[in-house]
XYZ file of C-alpha atoms in Angstrom:
676
model
C 83.377 105.312 197.788
C 80.044 103.724 196.905
C 78.232 104.439 193.632
C 74.517 105.153 193.265
C 72.789 105.484 189.892
C 69.768 107.645 190.683
C 66.864 108.572 188.438
C 64.788 111.732 188.866
C 61.278 111.115 187.514
C 58.136 113.239 187.507
C 55.137 114.466 185.601
C 55.719 117.537 183.474
C 56.265 120.840 185.352
C 56.664 119.182 188.756
C 60.071 120.861 189.104
C 62.250 117.847 188.379
C 65.025 119.697 186.528
C 64.986 122.482 189.126
C 65.457 119.845 191.821
C 68.406 118.445 189.864
C 69.963 121.938 189.832
C 69.392 122.302 193.579
C 71.002 118.911 194.292
C 74.065 119.849 192.206
C 74.286 123.205 193.980
C 73.923 121.603 197.416
C 76.735 119.167 196.554
C 78.962 122.066 195.421
C 79.154 120.930 191.789
C 77.728 124.203 190.430
C 78.255 127.657 191.913
C 74.956 129.152 190.744
C 71.520 127.653 190.251
C 70.365 127.396 186.657
C 66.827 128.336 185.647
C 64.478 126.348 183.431
C 62.766 129.582 182.376
C 66.104 131.158 181.405
C 67.360 128.000 179.678
C 70.455 127.852 181.886
C 70.089 124.462 183.589
C 72.925 121.936 183.596
C 71.083 118.877 182.292
C 68.880 120.533 179.648
C 71.756 121.029 177.231
C 69.900 120.770 173.918
C 68.988 124.107 172.324
C 65.432 122.854 171.882
C 65.177 121.975 175.589
C 66.330 125.453 176.547
C 63.885 127.080 174.125
C 60.857 125.068 175.257
C 61.729 124.787 178.949
C 61.158 121.019 179.028
C 63.433 117.994 179.234
C 63.425 115.971 176.002
C 66.468 113.703 176.350
C 67.736 111.974 179.475
C 70.972 113.451 180.796
C 73.589 112.139 183.248
C 75.445 114.282 185.767
C 77.503 113.187 188.764
C 77.960 114.673 192.238
C 79.591 113.504 195.483
C 77.908 113.046 198.848
C 79.480 111.795 202.066
C 80.686 108.340 201.109
C 78.514 108.120 197.951
C 79.103 109.204 194.361
C 75.721 109.772 192.714
C 75.222 109.469 188.972
C 72.007 111.417 188.616
C 69.889 110.837 185.508
C 67.400 113.597 184.721
C 64.539 112.223 182.613
C 61.744 113.907 180.629
C 58.472 114.535 182.420
C 56.253 115.025 179.377
C 54.390 111.810 178.448
C 55.344 112.253 174.772
C 58.923 111.338 175.747
C 58.153 108.326 177.945
C 60.488 106.229 175.764
C 63.439 108.168 177.222
C 62.268 107.260 180.730
C 61.793 103.616 179.769
C 65.378 103.179 178.660
C 66.731 104.666 181.901
C 64.760 102.422 184.264
C 66.878 99.350 183.581
C 70.097 101.034 184.809
C 68.848 102.568 188.080
C 69.702 101.611 191.650
C 67.094 104.004 193.039
C 64.774 106.854 192.107
C 63.236 110.077 193.348
C 59.659 110.632 192.168
C 58.865 114.354 192.179
C 55.287 115.575 192.695
C 54.003 119.132 192.740
C 52.383 120.260 195.998
C 50.043 122.402 193.870
C 48.943 120.011 191.083
C 49.297 116.826 193.147
C 49.127 113.384 191.560
C 48.865 113.463 187.759
C 48.290 110.700 185.232
C 52.033 110.462 184.521
C 52.732 110.161 188.260
C 50.582 107.051 188.474
C 52.150 105.492 185.362
C 55.648 106.063 186.739
C 54.922 104.739 190.226
C 53.242 101.603 188.895
C 56.331 100.894 186.788
C 58.799 101.622 189.591
C 56.869 99.241 191.839
C 56.722 96.528 189.177
C 60.481 96.753 188.636
C 61.083 96.960 192.406
C 63.223 100.089 192.110
C 63.684 101.697 195.570
C 61.970 105.088 195.366
C 61.790 108.224 197.508
C 58.941 110.708 196.963
C 59.639 114.456 196.994
C 56.622 116.772 197.149
C 57.991 119.944 195.554
C 56.787 123.557 195.355
C 55.584 123.897 198.963
C 56.396 127.608 198.633
C 53.924 128.132 195.765
C 50.447 129.618 196.212
C 47.931 126.780 196.393
C 50.428 124.287 197.823
C 48.893 121.523 199.924
C 50.512 119.271 202.516
C 48.251 116.741 204.225
C 45.815 116.870 201.298
C 48.545 115.838 198.831
C 49.735 113.119 201.209
C 46.187 111.753 201.383
C 45.923 111.960 197.602
C 49.192 110.052 197.263
C 47.893 107.272 199.484
C 44.553 107.127 197.649
C 45.659 107.549 194.035
C 48.979 105.686 194.107
C 47.849 102.990 196.560
C 51.407 102.281 197.787
C 52.848 102.164 201.341
C 54.141 105.652 202.220
C 56.230 106.817 205.172
C 56.004 110.591 205.821
C 59.469 111.785 206.866
C 58.078 114.947 208.458
C 55.640 117.745 207.689
C 55.563 121.069 205.857
C 54.814 124.411 207.527
C 53.905 127.871 206.200
C 52.650 126.306 202.956
C 52.223 128.628 200.006
C 54.754 131.199 201.228
C 58.488 131.819 200.774
C 58.846 130.883 204.441
C 57.613 127.316 203.806
C 59.806 124.788 205.591
C 60.100 121.042 206.096
C 60.168 119.822 209.698
C 61.674 116.318 209.764
C 60.431 113.630 212.117
C 58.941 110.143 211.965
C 55.420 110.084 213.385
C 53.110 107.246 214.497
C 52.043 106.633 210.877
C 55.620 105.586 210.037
C 55.671 102.964 212.781
C 52.305 101.581 211.688
C 53.416 101.258 208.057
C 56.783 99.664 208.866
C 55.407 97.263 211.491
C 52.927 95.899 208.937
C 55.921 94.483 207.020
C 58.241 93.464 209.867
C 57.089 90.870 212.418
C 59.931 91.620 214.858
C 59.166 95.320 214.711
C 55.468 94.583 215.209
C 56.255 92.509 218.329
C 58.373 95.348 219.755
C 55.582 97.779 218.875
C 53.045 95.698 220.798
C 55.428 95.607 223.763
C 55.413 99.381 223.663
C 59.109 99.987 223.040
C 60.637 100.681 219.618
C 63.979 102.517 219.795
C 64.474 105.230 217.186
C 67.545 103.435 215.802
C 65.513 100.241 215.324
C 62.796 102.179 213.517
C 65.259 103.866 211.163
C 67.011 100.571 210.434
C 63.661 99.048 209.463
C 62.931 102.090 207.297
C 66.220 101.703 205.400
C 65.791 97.952 204.969
C 62.221 98.195 203.668
C 63.012 101.159 201.401
C 65.891 99.266 199.766
C 63.541 96.342 199.142
C 60.998 98.732 197.586
C 58.411 97.772 200.210
C 57.797 101.344 201.399
C 58.394 104.822 199.991
C 59.580 107.682 202.245
C 57.921 111.035 201.483
C 59.706 114.391 201.826
C 58.286 117.894 201.334
C 60.259 120.877 200.089
C 61.039 123.429 197.417
C 63.709 123.166 194.743
C 63.577 126.975 194.387
C 64.190 127.911 198.054
C 66.062 124.754 199.036
C 63.610 123.859 201.796
C 63.633 120.123 202.534
C 66.457 119.388 200.069
C 69.122 118.629 202.738
C 66.734 116.086 204.257
C 66.140 114.521 200.828
C 69.924 114.351 200.295
C 70.276 112.559 203.642
C 67.591 110.114 202.536
C 69.386 109.455 199.243
C 72.590 108.668 201.188
C 71.065 106.504 203.914
C 68.022 104.827 202.395
C 68.887 103.919 198.789
C 71.135 100.957 197.897
C 74.602 101.313 196.401
C 75.318 100.009 192.910
C 76.122 96.304 192.945
C 78.431 94.338 190.639
C 81.673 92.407 190.580
C 84.484 94.315 188.800
C 86.377 91.029 188.433
C 83.471 89.216 186.808
C 82.686 88.814 183.095
C 81.712 91.977 181.236
C 77.976 92.630 181.278
C 76.542 96.048 180.427
C 73.418 97.587 178.920
C 73.152 100.528 176.498
C 70.357 102.943 177.420
C 71.137 105.958 175.243
C 72.803 106.609 171.877
C 73.635 110.028 170.472
C 75.796 111.368 167.650
C 78.837 113.540 168.205
C 79.901 116.637 166.237
C 81.451 114.505 163.492
C 78.430 112.212 163.269
C 80.072 109.443 165.307
C 77.921 107.278 167.563
C 78.323 107.712 171.324
C 76.772 105.052 173.564
C 75.773 105.456 177.218
C 75.956 102.167 179.110
C 75.610 100.875 182.673
C 78.256 98.318 183.682
C 76.634 95.597 185.779
C 79.661 93.299 185.956
C 83.290 93.244 184.913
C 85.282 96.164 183.578
C 85.846 97.897 180.259
C 88.951 99.607 178.916
C 89.955 101.635 175.885
C 91.082 99.384 173.010
C 89.050 96.448 174.342
C 87.220 94.439 171.700
C 83.696 93.729 172.917
C 80.696 91.812 171.687
C 77.464 93.772 171.597
C 73.884 93.300 170.475
C 71.034 91.295 171.929
C 72.273 87.903 170.767
C 69.161 87.570 168.607
C 68.050 88.646 165.165
C 71.135 88.410 162.998
C 69.211 88.791 159.760
C 70.039 91.101 156.879
C 68.196 94.140 158.233
C 70.098 94.060 161.507
C 73.385 93.280 159.762
C 72.955 96.248 157.464
C 72.189 98.480 160.425
C 75.417 97.400 162.103
C 77.535 99.045 159.445
C 81.221 98.231 159.425
C 81.433 96.488 162.804
C 82.906 93.000 162.777
C 80.903 89.914 163.603
C 82.065 87.216 165.988
C 81.476 83.482 165.623
C 78.485 83.852 167.950
C 76.719 85.916 165.287
C 76.889 89.031 167.487
C 78.667 92.172 166.237
C 82.081 92.998 167.662
C 83.817 96.353 167.940
C 86.783 98.091 169.566
C 86.310 100.812 172.197
C 88.283 103.841 171.007
C 87.477 106.173 173.920
C 85.695 106.019 177.259
C 84.349 108.590 179.736
C 82.942 108.342 183.255
C 80.914 110.933 185.144
C 82.610 112.908 187.933
C 81.711 116.159 189.730
C 79.246 117.519 187.205
C 81.051 116.535 184.007
C 82.318 113.501 182.106
C 86.021 112.730 182.198
C 88.052 110.592 179.793
C 89.552 107.529 181.467
C 91.363 104.410 180.353
C 88.943 102.018 182.077
C 85.845 101.703 184.259
C 84.408 98.978 186.477
C 81.058 97.512 187.543
C 78.477 100.001 188.793
C 79.681 102.841 186.569
C 77.762 104.623 183.847
C 80.091 105.227 180.905
C 80.146 106.953 177.524
C 81.709 104.857 174.768
C 83.113 105.689 171.342
C 84.046 103.295 168.553
C 81.080 100.907 168.422
C 79.604 102.079 165.127
C 76.725 99.620 164.959
C 75.576 100.008 168.578
C 71.850 100.397 169.294
C 69.718 101.224 172.303
C 68.929 98.091 174.313
C 72.114 96.293 173.245
C 74.056 94.220 175.757
C 77.838 94.528 175.937
C 79.772 91.358 176.730
C 77.567 88.637 178.179
C 74.114 88.697 176.512
C 71.609 90.279 178.839
C 67.919 89.765 179.142
C 65.827 90.584 176.098
C 65.127 94.326 176.050
C 61.820 94.891 177.801
C 59.249 97.575 177.146
C 57.829 98.859 180.428
C 55.378 101.346 178.932
C 52.817 101.131 176.153
C 54.083 101.594 172.583
C 53.172 104.764 170.636
C 49.543 104.789 169.500
C 49.800 107.551 166.876
C 51.596 107.918 163.564
C 51.961 110.665 160.986
C 53.381 111.098 157.508
C 56.386 113.434 157.279
C 55.939 115.817 154.340
C 59.140 117.345 152.864
C 59.037 121.117 152.534
C 60.318 123.144 149.555
C 63.921 122.254 148.801
C 64.005 119.253 151.152
C 65.526 116.166 149.547
C 63.549 112.991 150.316
C 66.662 110.836 150.567
C 68.300 113.221 153.033
C 65.080 113.257 155.044
C 64.988 109.461 155.200
C 68.605 109.332 156.405
C 67.910 111.968 159.079
C 64.800 110.169 160.340
C 66.713 106.890 160.452
C 69.360 108.535 162.628
C 66.677 109.949 164.931
C 65.182 106.461 165.205
C 68.578 105.205 166.415
C 68.227 107.570 169.378
C 64.542 106.743 169.862
C 63.679 103.306 168.389
C 59.970 103.751 169.100
C 59.837 106.440 166.389
C 59.626 103.412 164.050
C 60.315 104.935 160.638
C 58.212 103.321 157.863
C 58.991 104.123 154.225
C 56.404 103.527 151.498
C 58.409 103.217 148.290
C 55.345 103.180 146.044
C 53.926 106.434 147.454
C 57.353 107.903 148.286
C 56.126 108.629 151.811
C 57.808 108.225 155.185
C 55.808 107.926 158.396
C 56.874 107.936 162.053
C 55.240 106.718 165.257
C 54.360 109.218 167.977
C 53.214 109.444 171.576
C 51.688 112.886 171.045
C 51.641 116.211 169.235
C 54.478 117.744 171.261
C 56.783 114.987 170.014
C 55.798 115.926 166.468
C 56.862 119.533 167.089
C 60.177 118.369 168.547
C 60.934 116.143 165.539
C 60.136 119.059 163.232
C 62.422 121.438 165.140
C 65.230 118.837 165.381
C 65.155 118.205 161.632
C 65.340 121.952 161.014
C 68.039 122.774 163.582
C 70.345 119.756 163.267
C 69.826 118.686 159.651
C 68.628 121.857 157.919
C 65.496 120.079 156.660
C 62.130 121.815 156.402
C 59.191 119.439 156.979
C 55.505 119.457 157.799
C 53.219 116.666 158.995
C 49.869 115.252 158.029
C 47.200 114.815 160.671
C 48.103 112.117 163.179
C 46.227 108.820 162.927
C 45.821 105.968 165.401
C 48.022 102.869 165.190
C 45.954 99.685 165.365
C 46.956 96.022 165.551
C 45.502 92.828 164.084
C 44.755 89.773 166.185
C 44.066 86.298 164.856
C 40.499 85.038 165.158
C 41.456 81.389 164.608
C 44.159 79.080 163.302
C 45.192 78.714 159.677
C 47.762 76.810 157.633
C 49.240 76.917 154.155
C 52.012 75.145 152.251
C 53.743 75.522 148.888
C 55.950 72.770 147.473
C 59.175 73.090 145.540
C 58.590 73.089 141.746
C 54.824 72.509 142.070
C 51.619 74.467 141.381
C 53.255 77.606 140.019
C 55.774 78.023 142.825
C 58.688 79.910 141.180
C 60.943 79.525 144.219
C 63.210 76.528 144.817
C 61.802 75.960 148.295
C 59.099 74.116 150.213
C 57.559 76.068 153.073
C 54.539 75.116 155.178
C 53.343 77.335 158.029
C 50.566 77.201 160.615
C 49.511 80.296 162.573
C 47.647 80.218 165.875
C 46.593 83.028 168.219
C 48.573 83.668 171.403
C 47.513 85.646 174.511
C 47.983 89.433 174.428
C 51.546 90.310 175.345
C 52.933 86.877 174.426
C 54.724 88.183 171.331
C 55.553 86.123 168.255
C 56.739 82.553 168.763
C 58.372 80.476 166.020
C 58.443 76.674 166.264
C 59.431 73.704 164.117
C 57.473 70.540 163.373
C 60.160 69.443 160.929
C 63.605 68.076 161.668
C 66.174 70.817 162.150
C 68.663 68.793 160.138
C 66.329 68.350 157.170
C 67.907 71.334 155.415
C 70.660 73.898 156.077
C 70.104 76.018 159.190
C 70.462 79.226 157.169
C 67.220 78.367 155.352
C 65.316 77.936 158.624
C 66.754 81.254 159.797
C 65.655 82.930 156.552
C 62.101 81.640 157.097
C 61.968 82.771 160.746
C 63.348 86.242 160.022
C 60.923 86.687 157.117
C 57.984 85.488 159.237
C 58.699 88.156 161.834
C 59.096 90.823 159.168
C 55.926 89.787 157.312
C 53.847 89.908 160.521
C 54.543 93.642 160.595
C 51.716 94.002 158.055
C 48.661 91.782 158.409
C 45.639 91.456 156.159
C 44.628 95.068 156.822
C 48.185 96.429 156.923
C 48.570 96.473 160.735
C 51.101 94.577 162.837
C 50.105 91.102 164.104
C 51.663 91.191 167.596
C 50.746 87.952 169.372
C 50.747 84.566 167.653
C 52.592 81.281 167.291
C 53.933 80.334 163.860
C 54.872 76.700 163.310
C 56.862 75.469 160.315
C 55.095 72.301 159.169
C 56.849 71.545 155.856
C 60.344 72.177 154.551
C 62.329 71.230 151.502
C 65.047 72.507 149.193
C 67.014 71.725 146.060
C 70.548 70.629 146.983
C 73.567 72.368 145.526
C 73.780 71.544 141.804
C 76.486 72.051 139.207
C 77.044 71.189 135.551
C 80.012 69.098 134.457
C 83.279 71.045 134.657
C 81.340 74.112 135.867
C 80.707 75.773 139.205
C 77.607 76.218 141.310
C 74.385 76.613 139.294
C 72.086 79.020 141.158
C 69.166 78.260 138.835
C 69.156 74.635 140.015
C 69.997 75.119 143.720
C 68.077 76.667 146.610
C 69.377 79.827 148.249
C 68.172 82.021 151.089
C 66.492 84.189 148.448
C 64.043 81.366 147.653
C 62.920 81.003 151.258
C 62.711 84.749 151.847
C 60.667 85.103 148.667
C 58.233 82.237 149.317
C 57.570 82.747 153.033
C 55.402 85.922 152.728
C 53.064 84.174 150.268
C 52.646 81.124 152.517
C 52.266 83.105 155.731
C 49.777 85.573 154.262
C 47.621 82.701 152.987
C 47.732 81.117 156.454
C 46.671 84.454 157.954
C 43.829 84.689 155.445
C 42.559 81.241 156.447
C 42.890 82.031 160.152
C 41.262 85.451 159.843
C 42.274 88.624 161.658
C 40.345 91.302 163.492
C 41.578 94.895 163.727
C 41.935 96.160 167.311
C 42.274 99.831 168.224
C 44.139 101.226 171.261
C 41.948 102.027 174.254
C 42.867 104.516 176.966
C 41.686 104.256 180.528
C 40.384 107.608 181.702
C 39.657 109.299 184.993
C 37.446 112.354 184.772
C 36.559 114.733 187.596
C 33.744 117.242 186.974
C 31.058 119.083 188.942
C 28.159 116.761 189.736
C 25.642 119.065 188.043
C 27.454 118.752 184.689
C 26.962 114.979 184.397
C 23.719 115.403 182.445
C 25.567 117.119 179.599
C 28.741 115.060 179.932
C 27.448 111.488 179.800
C 25.791 111.684 176.335
C 28.977 113.170 174.883
C 31.049 110.368 176.406
C 28.691 107.809 174.894
C 28.922 109.503 171.502
C 32.714 109.269 171.619
C 32.606 105.573 172.431
C 33.725 106.060 176.042
C 32.468 103.431 178.482
C 32.320 104.562 182.150
C 33.120 101.596 184.390
C 33.025 103.266 187.790
C 31.216 106.340 189.034
C 31.615 108.007 192.406
C 31.666 111.356 194.135
C 34.295 113.300 196.056
C 32.532 116.226 197.655
C 30.941 118.355 194.920
C 32.807 116.483 192.200
C 31.718 113.426 190.257
C 34.509 110.959 189.408
C 34.153 108.802 186.309
C 36.602 106.045 185.382
C 36.428 103.898 182.278
C 37.799 103.291 178.781
C 37.764 105.458 175.657
C 39.176 104.813 172.153
C 42.556 106.533 171.775
C 41.334 108.162 168.565
C 38.618 109.997 170.546
C 40.789 111.285 173.404
C 41.726 114.525 171.632
C 38.070 115.257 170.872
C 37.137 114.673 174.514
C 39.914 117.011 175.681
C 38.656 119.744 173.358
C 35.013 119.498 174.449
C 35.567 119.039 178.180
C 36.040 122.716 179.186
C 32.762 123.757 177.551
C 30.850 120.864 179.112
C 32.183 121.413 182.647
C 32.491 125.237 182.860
C 36.254 124.790 182.681
C 36.285 122.790 185.924
C 36.683 119.292 184.481
C 39.987 117.419 184.812
C 40.845 114.480 182.563
C 43.588 111.867 182.942
C 44.160 109.271 180.231
C 46.757 106.554 179.592
C 46.956 103.592 177.238
C 45.374 100.468 178.708
C 44.673 97.787 176.090
C 43.584 97.037 172.525
C 39.931 96.268 171.746
C 38.124 95.263 168.521
C 37.050 98.190 166.353
C 33.292 98.433 166.772
C 32.471 101.805 165.218
C 32.719 102.800 161.562
C 34.630 101.051 158.778
C 37.584 98.762 159.522
C 40.759 100.912 159.494
C 43.161 99.994 156.695
C 46.855 100.871 156.658
C 48.648 101.408 153.318
C 51.104 98.596 152.690
C 54.830 99.229 152.324
C 55.791 95.671 151.285
C 55.411 93.846 147.937
C 51.774 93.026 148.801
C 51.666 89.236 149.248
C 47.856 89.580 149.472
C 47.919 89.621 145.640
C 49.967 86.720 144.301
C 50.224 88.255 140.835
C 51.367 91.656 142.091
C 53.783 90.088 144.584
C 55.494 87.842 142.033
C 55.799 90.717 139.574
C 57.417 92.841 142.273
C 59.761 90.125 143.568
C 60.651 88.034 140.525
C 59.687 90.326 137.668
C 57.323 87.696 136.262
C 54.190 85.742 137.110
C 54.583 81.995 137.541
C 52.533 79.750 135.312
């Protein structure tokens, strides 16, 4: 039986979890349909999910179809939990994108479809809620074509829209032939000859869907079941089975980590190649970054000669018929739950190192300080937040030792409420939050270099380090290069410099991360191992990794100072629809908020504005929009890029390091004295 790892994606309230319930019911996995409103759905198992009626964590559930076992992954629809969606994308064979027939295309819909297209994940579209008042058929299809700008193949049409009698009538129309023939020369030739057999048309549909060239569109209702059998048939016939060689070398990717009742780590992984069995010893990790921070995070796991952690699988589960079942082994294509790998993290590769973990969506643009409530121990809070960050790395916990404050990154205010409730329910910790602030970045404005020599000019460290920093294009990341011979000193010292460079770039001249630059090591030197007669190693006369880790922040910060940095703030692209007669009041407000309209048009009685607005002003725009547009305005926003801060003072972020901007303060913090 073939395997298919299927993702269900949607904007919030499109009915994604209800569709999951209907699919499980149709397959006979559950006897009764669960309700999101009643908190009785299969995949929303967290108490918080049941209370709020939204999906927060991705969940896996399996069901059989004719000849296909489907591992269905239900993902959150709310944009605050986009990180959960991101981690799932890399393990999918196909996807169903759910859209409401009432609300139509939303901002999240467009973000998801763009990403699915970029990753070439075969995707079916299901227009849900055709039984709801206000449901639209052809209008939503036209909106899909206009707003998503992707090739669509309607698989039929909906009738009796907006009533409980709404139904889906399957059938490929002329539009399907036109769309498919545009991408198939042989089909186009047959089309021009006037004869295209139905079997030939459906074969072309399956082939182009599996290549993510076209996207079949179904209409239906998860509540009444209308259209769901046709969608199930599409999942069976149009989406590709999981690929992978069970006899090949082990290669797997971890997309979710949770903690069990006893606090043990449980990893969810997709096996792309090879097989895995209980008691197997496996390498894991990304094959990069073996510095002290990562080593400490790994806990008690062993470390192989490759530098990657190694652990033994103590238990393994696969997904079958609505539940997960313990097994001794599993092969390529499977999604498994693993116990025993204590240092495992999201994004880790098992076995053969995989590609570097990619971020498909924008990083969080907000952060807030977590304030302990009465009776809440700060140390316990830090431990709890660190464990939450294991399950969601983009939370990015930052601890300021000097101020005794801990901050976390956020996508939005709903995520803040969820963190607060999770800390209360699972850890018994009462917390509040300060007002959210925007996360900026610093970009280099030029190149700069600095060097400090061993035992010269007040350098208290037994090391020579010279570094040059140069700007790199946005999205390039941080590159580290050598202009010195690799054999000129022990490799561990070069590694200490590189790891410290990457850590130091987390806080630039204004305290913000420096994301895109090239750092070149131009000078190196060390004091060889020394010892006194009849005595052992003399640390005071010999270089250690400590010397290079201590000196590098001073050198790099001085190079940054000479290069110069400019603070950039996150900008959101926006699309705003409002009555034409409200533009006179709307445009001055947009200008006052720093929004820059880049395209203006009309759709009937509505004006459509598209442009960019600082992320820090989005909330203010959302609050003022109803009053400016008589409640008829609709706003979509999503992160787009970073731009130089042009309004008000330059934002500064409190530092959490030893402040290499001040040599005196830094040396006092690191060495306990100031060099002469």
